Amino acid sequence: MKFLHTSDWHIGQTFYDFDRHQEHQAFLNWLNQTISEQDIDVLLVAGDIFDTANPSGASITLFYSFLSEITNAYPNLQVVIIAGNHDSAIRLEMPIPLLQNTKVSIIGNVKKNVDKSIDYDALTISLTNYQNEVEVFCLAVPFLRIGDYPKNEAGVYEYNYGISKFYTEAFDNINLKKKSNQTIIAMGHLHAMGVETNIEDTAERPIIGGVENINTSSFPSDLKYVALGHIHKPQRLSANDAIRYSGSPIPLSFSEKTYKHQVVIFEINKGIFENLEIIEIPIHTPLLSIPKQNKVWEEVLFELENLPIKNDEDKNAPYLEVKVLLDKPIPDLKNRIQEIVQTKNVRLARIDTKLPRKDKSSNENVLVNEIELYNLQPIQVLNTIYNDKYNEDIPEEFNQMFNDILVEINQENQN
């Protein structure tokens, strides 16, 4: 059986006021073609289908049109989709009644039995081979929130313990029922310990502040493959290639412009994981930083003036990030840059300015970003204020309390 693993589509993302509908359409067209060319049996989509919990009508139409296309074109294709932290579990599961006669499975949330125990059967997807026999069970685990996973021995929701316990119990639930010629894979949307991310990328920071870095030992060792989502940089987490993030299909921030966006293809034959293949996704619209590192205005001006002249026929002109090093604020900086680039074959998306500031400990100048509210996360604001006031990092217990509050607010918003 041949599998394709992808994740973190973030359909509907607005990139500095630019709509990315055409980029996502191009990716889904490419994915459709790749499914055909590679003769894929199972498509695994590991969360963050949409960029927000309340996507636009155009985003919803794009996603479900894609599902309609592939189910009609490949009636034997099996599709397993889980919700990520950006998705609304309820909204994602809404079309399930319309998918009854297809081989599409969408898992948005964790269901409970009458006795309040976790319904692991509802997360277990049976995948059949060409003989229409169940050969692989997929443990499809969506993004887990407080209340979704088991409590620890003290009766408290402890994230790392709970996630590990969840996967162990779910695996055991399948393992007790499966036959000797059947095997198990898993999916998840989480932040694993030891992942490589870009320090400038706020989107890839831990979901709940740092306490939720899951060790790969939390996944049962007998799982043949673990298809993960959330981290946008594609990477493996085990020496045998069997635990992987596929990464985002398009760059979702300028810090991702150097990533090799890709999908992961692998096979499971008679219980053996093999034939791993990485297929790079073509970039529809490039991202360009001028210069690559922040420089003084005179040097930036020179590089901007040497950009290619505007080409009205180029529908995929690069998104431009301008990186300026300031010794003092320039009030009309934005207007100056806009005036120059309006005749260039780029689309101005972001102006990144840095100012030198004295480091309290070393008394040396360090570069800091000017405040960009759309990049700030609540936990960052709390940590910054605490550090400025007390000159030390916030205690972990305060971090945990604050994160618990955020999760509860998020759950209320989901409902």
Short mmCIF file of N, CA and C in Angstrom, two decimals, residues 305-375:
data_model
loop_
_atom_site.label_atom_id
_atom_site.label_comp_id
_atom_site.label_asym_id
_atom_site.label_seq_id
_atom_site.Cartn_x
_atom_site.Cartn_y
_atom_site.Cartn_z
N GLU A 305 16.69 49.63 -5.86
CA GLU A 305 16.71 50.28 -7.18
C GLU A 305 17.18 49.34 -8.28
N ASN A 306 17.85 48.25 -7.89
CA ASN A 306 18.33 47.28 -8.89
C ASN A 306 17.40 46.09 -9.07
N LEU A 307 16.22 46.15 -8.48
CA LEU A 307 15.24 45.09 -8.70
C LEU A 307 14.71 45.15 -10.13
N PRO A 308 14.22 44.04 -10.68
CA PRO A 308 13.68 44.03 -12.04
C PRO A 308 12.49 44.96 -12.19
N ILE A 309 12.35 45.52 -13.38
CA ILE A 309 11.24 46.43 -13.66
C ILE A 309 9.93 45.65 -13.69
N LYS A 310 8.85 46.32 -13.29
CA LYS A 310 7.53 45.71 -13.21
C LYS A 310 7.12 45.06 -14.52
N ASN A 311 6.58 43.85 -14.42
CA ASN A 311 6.10 43.11 -15.58
C ASN A 311 4.63 42.78 -15.34
N ASP A 312 3.73 43.47 -16.03
CA ASP A 312 2.29 43.29 -15.81
C ASP A 312 1.80 41.90 -16.17
N GLU A 313 2.57 41.18 -16.98
CA GLU A 313 2.16 39.83 -17.39
C GLU A 313 2.55 38.77 -16.36
N ASP A 314 3.39 39.15 -15.43
CA ASP A 314 3.82 38.21 -14.39
C ASP A 314 2.80 38.21 -13.26
N LYS A 315 1.97 37.17 -13.19
CA LYS A 315 0.93 37.08 -12.17
C LYS A 315 1.46 36.53 -10.85
N ASN A 316 2.72 36.08 -10.86
CA ASN A 316 3.30 35.50 -9.65
C ASN A 316 4.52 36.29 -9.17
N ALA A 317 4.44 37.61 -9.26
CA ALA A 317 5.55 38.46 -8.81
C ALA A 317 5.85 38.16 -7.34
N PRO A 318 7.12 38.12 -6.96
CA PRO A 318 7.49 37.73 -5.59
C PRO A 318 6.91 38.67 -4.54
N TYR A 319 6.62 38.09 -3.35
CA TYR A 319 6.33 38.90 -2.18
C TYR A 319 7.66 39.45 -1.67
N LEU A 320 7.69 40.72 -1.34
CA LEU A 320 8.96 41.36 -0.95
C LEU A 320 8.95 41.73 0.53
N GLU A 321 10.05 41.37 1.18
CA GLU A 321 10.33 41.81 2.55
C GLU A 321 11.56 42.71 2.49
N VAL A 322 11.44 43.92 3.02
CA VAL A 322 12.56 44.86 3.03
C VAL A 322 13.11 44.92 4.45
N LYS A 323 14.43 44.67 4.59
CA LYS A 323 15.06 44.58 5.91
C LYS A 323 16.03 45.74 6.10
N VAL A 324 15.68 46.63 7.03
CA VAL A 324 16.44 47.87 7.22
C VAL A 324 17.01 47.93 8.64
N LEU A 325 18.27 48.33 8.74
CA LEU A 325 18.92 48.56 10.02
C LEU A 325 18.94 50.06 10.28
N LEU A 326 18.30 50.50 11.35
CA LEU A 326 18.17 51.92 11.65
C LEU A 326 19.04 52.31 12.84
N ASP A 327 19.62 53.49 12.77
CA ASP A 327 20.27 54.04 13.96
C ASP A 327 19.33 55.01 14.66
N LYS A 328 18.30 55.42 13.94
CA LYS A 328 17.22 56.24 14.49
C LYS A 328 15.99 56.08 13.59
N PRO A 329 14.81 56.31 14.09
CA PRO A 329 13.60 56.13 13.28
C PRO A 329 13.59 57.04 12.05
N ILE A 330 13.06 56.52 10.94
CA ILE A 330 12.85 57.31 9.72
C ILE A 330 11.33 57.40 9.51
N PRO A 331 10.72 58.54 9.83
CA PRO A 331 9.25 58.64 9.82
C PRO A 331 8.60 58.27 8.49
N ASP A 332 9.24 58.63 7.37
CA ASP A 332 8.62 58.37 6.07
C ASP A 332 9.24 57.17 5.36
N LEU A 333 9.82 56.23 6.14
CA LEU A 333 10.50 55.08 5.55
C LEU A 333 9.55 54.27 4.65
N LYS A 334 8.36 54.01 5.14
CA LYS A 334 7.41 53.20 4.37
C LYS A 334 7.09 53.88 3.04
N ASN A 335 6.86 55.17 3.06
CA ASN A 335 6.53 55.90 1.82
C ASN A 335 7.69 55.87 0.83
N ARG A 336 8.91 55.97 1.35
CA ARG A 336 10.09 55.94 0.47
C ARG A 336 10.19 54.58 -0.23
N ILE A 337 10.00 53.54 0.55
CA ILE A 337 10.10 52.18 -0.02
C ILE A 337 8.99 51.94 -1.03
N GLN A 338 7.76 52.33 -0.69
CA GLN A 338 6.63 52.14 -1.60
C GLN A 338 6.83 52.87 -2.91
N GLU A 339 7.38 54.04 -2.84
CA GLU A 339 7.60 54.83 -4.06
C GLU A 339 8.59 54.14 -4.99
N ILE A 340 9.60 53.49 -4.41
CA ILE A 340 10.62 52.81 -5.23
C ILE A 340 10.05 51.53 -5.84
N VAL A 341 9.39 50.71 -5.01
CA VAL A 341 9.00 49.37 -5.48
C VAL A 341 7.76 49.37 -6.36
N GLN A 342 7.03 50.49 -6.44
CA GLN A 342 5.84 50.50 -7.27
C GLN A 342 6.16 50.31 -8.76
N THR A 343 7.41 50.54 -9.13
CA THR A 343 7.81 50.33 -10.52
C THR A 343 8.60 49.02 -10.69
N LYS A 344 8.70 48.24 -9.60
CA LYS A 344 9.48 47.01 -9.63
C LYS A 344 8.56 45.79 -9.69
N ASN A 345 9.10 44.68 -10.14
CA ASN A 345 8.30 43.46 -10.30
C ASN A 345 8.25 42.66 -9.00
N VAL A 346 7.70 43.30 -7.99
CA VAL A 346 7.54 42.69 -6.67
C VAL A 346 6.25 43.20 -6.05
N ARG A 347 5.82 42.50 -4.98
CA ARG A 347 4.67 42.95 -4.20
C ARG A 347 5.15 43.17 -2.77
N LEU A 348 5.16 44.42 -2.33
CA LEU A 348 5.68 44.74 -1.00
C LEU A 348 4.76 44.16 0.07
N ALA A 349 5.31 43.27 0.86
CA ALA A 349 4.52 42.61 1.90
C ALA A 349 4.90 43.07 3.30
N ARG A 350 6.19 43.30 3.53
CA ARG A 350 6.64 43.54 4.91
C ARG A 350 7.89 44.40 4.91
N ILE A 351 7.94 45.31 5.88
CA ILE A 351 9.16 46.09 6.14
C ILE A 351 9.66 45.71 7.53
N ASP A 352 10.84 45.10 7.58
CA ASP A 352 11.41 44.62 8.83
C ASP A 352 12.51 45.59 9.25
N THR A 353 12.26 46.36 10.30
CA THR A 353 13.24 47.32 10.78
C THR A 353 13.80 46.86 12.12
N LYS A 354 15.09 47.05 12.28
CA LYS A 354 15.74 46.70 13.54
C LYS A 354 16.50 47.91 14.06
N LEU A 355 16.48 48.04 15.38
CA LEU A 355 17.16 49.13 16.06
C LEU A 355 18.15 48.54 17.07
N PRO A 356 19.33 49.13 17.22
CA PRO A 356 20.26 48.64 18.24
C PRO A 356 19.76 49.02 19.63
N ARG A 357 19.93 48.10 20.60
CA ARG A 357 19.56 48.38 21.98
C ARG A 357 20.60 47.77 22.90
N LYS A 358 20.85 48.40 24.01
CA LYS A 358 21.83 47.90 24.96
C LYS A 358 21.32 46.64 25.65
N ASP A 359 22.16 45.60 25.65
CA ASP A 359 21.84 44.40 26.40
C ASP A 359 22.17 44.64 27.87
N LYS A 360 21.21 44.36 28.75
CA LYS A 360 21.40 44.69 30.17
C LYS A 360 22.59 43.96 30.78
N SER A 361 22.83 42.73 30.37
CA SER A 361 23.87 41.92 31.00
C SER A 361 25.26 42.25 30.48
N SER A 362 25.38 42.51 29.16
CA SER A 362 26.70 42.72 28.57
C SER A 362 26.99 44.17 28.24
N ASN A 363 25.95 45.03 28.29
CA ASN A 363 26.09 46.44 27.94
C ASN A 363 26.51 46.62 26.48
N GLU A 364 26.25 45.60 25.65
CA GLU A 364 26.57 45.68 24.23
C GLU A 364 25.29 45.86 23.42
N ASN A 365 25.46 46.42 22.21
CA ASN A 365 24.31 46.64 21.34
C ASN A 365 23.81 45.31 20.77
N VAL A 366 22.51 45.10 20.80
CA VAL A 366 21.88 43.96 20.13
C VAL A 366 20.78 44.51 19.24
N LEU A 367 20.44 43.75 18.20
CA LEU A 367 19.39 44.19 17.29
C LEU A 367 18.05 43.66 17.76
N VAL A 368 17.05 44.53 17.77
CA VAL A 368 15.71 44.12 18.17
C VAL A 368 14.71 44.61 17.14
N ASN A 369 13.65 43.85 16.95
CA ASN A 369 12.60 44.23 16.02
C ASN A 369 11.75 45.34 16.61
N GLU A 370 11.29 46.24 15.76
CA GLU A 370 10.25 47.15 16.18
C GLU A 370 8.99 46.31 16.40
N ILE A 371 8.12 46.76 17.30
CA ILE A 371 6.95 45.97 17.68
C ILE A 371 6.02 45.80 16.50
N GLU A 372 5.62 44.54 16.25
CA GLU A 372 4.63 44.23 15.24
C GLU A 372 3.52 43.46 15.95
N LEU A 373 2.38 44.11 16.17
CA LEU A 373 1.33 43.53 16.98
C LEU A 373 0.82 42.22 16.43
N TYR A 374 0.79 42.09 15.10
CA TYR A 374 0.24 40.87 14.53
C TYR A 374 1.15 39.67 14.75
N ASN A 375 2.37 39.89 15.19
CA ASN A 375 3.28 38.78 15.46
C ASN A 375 3.30 38.39 16.93
#
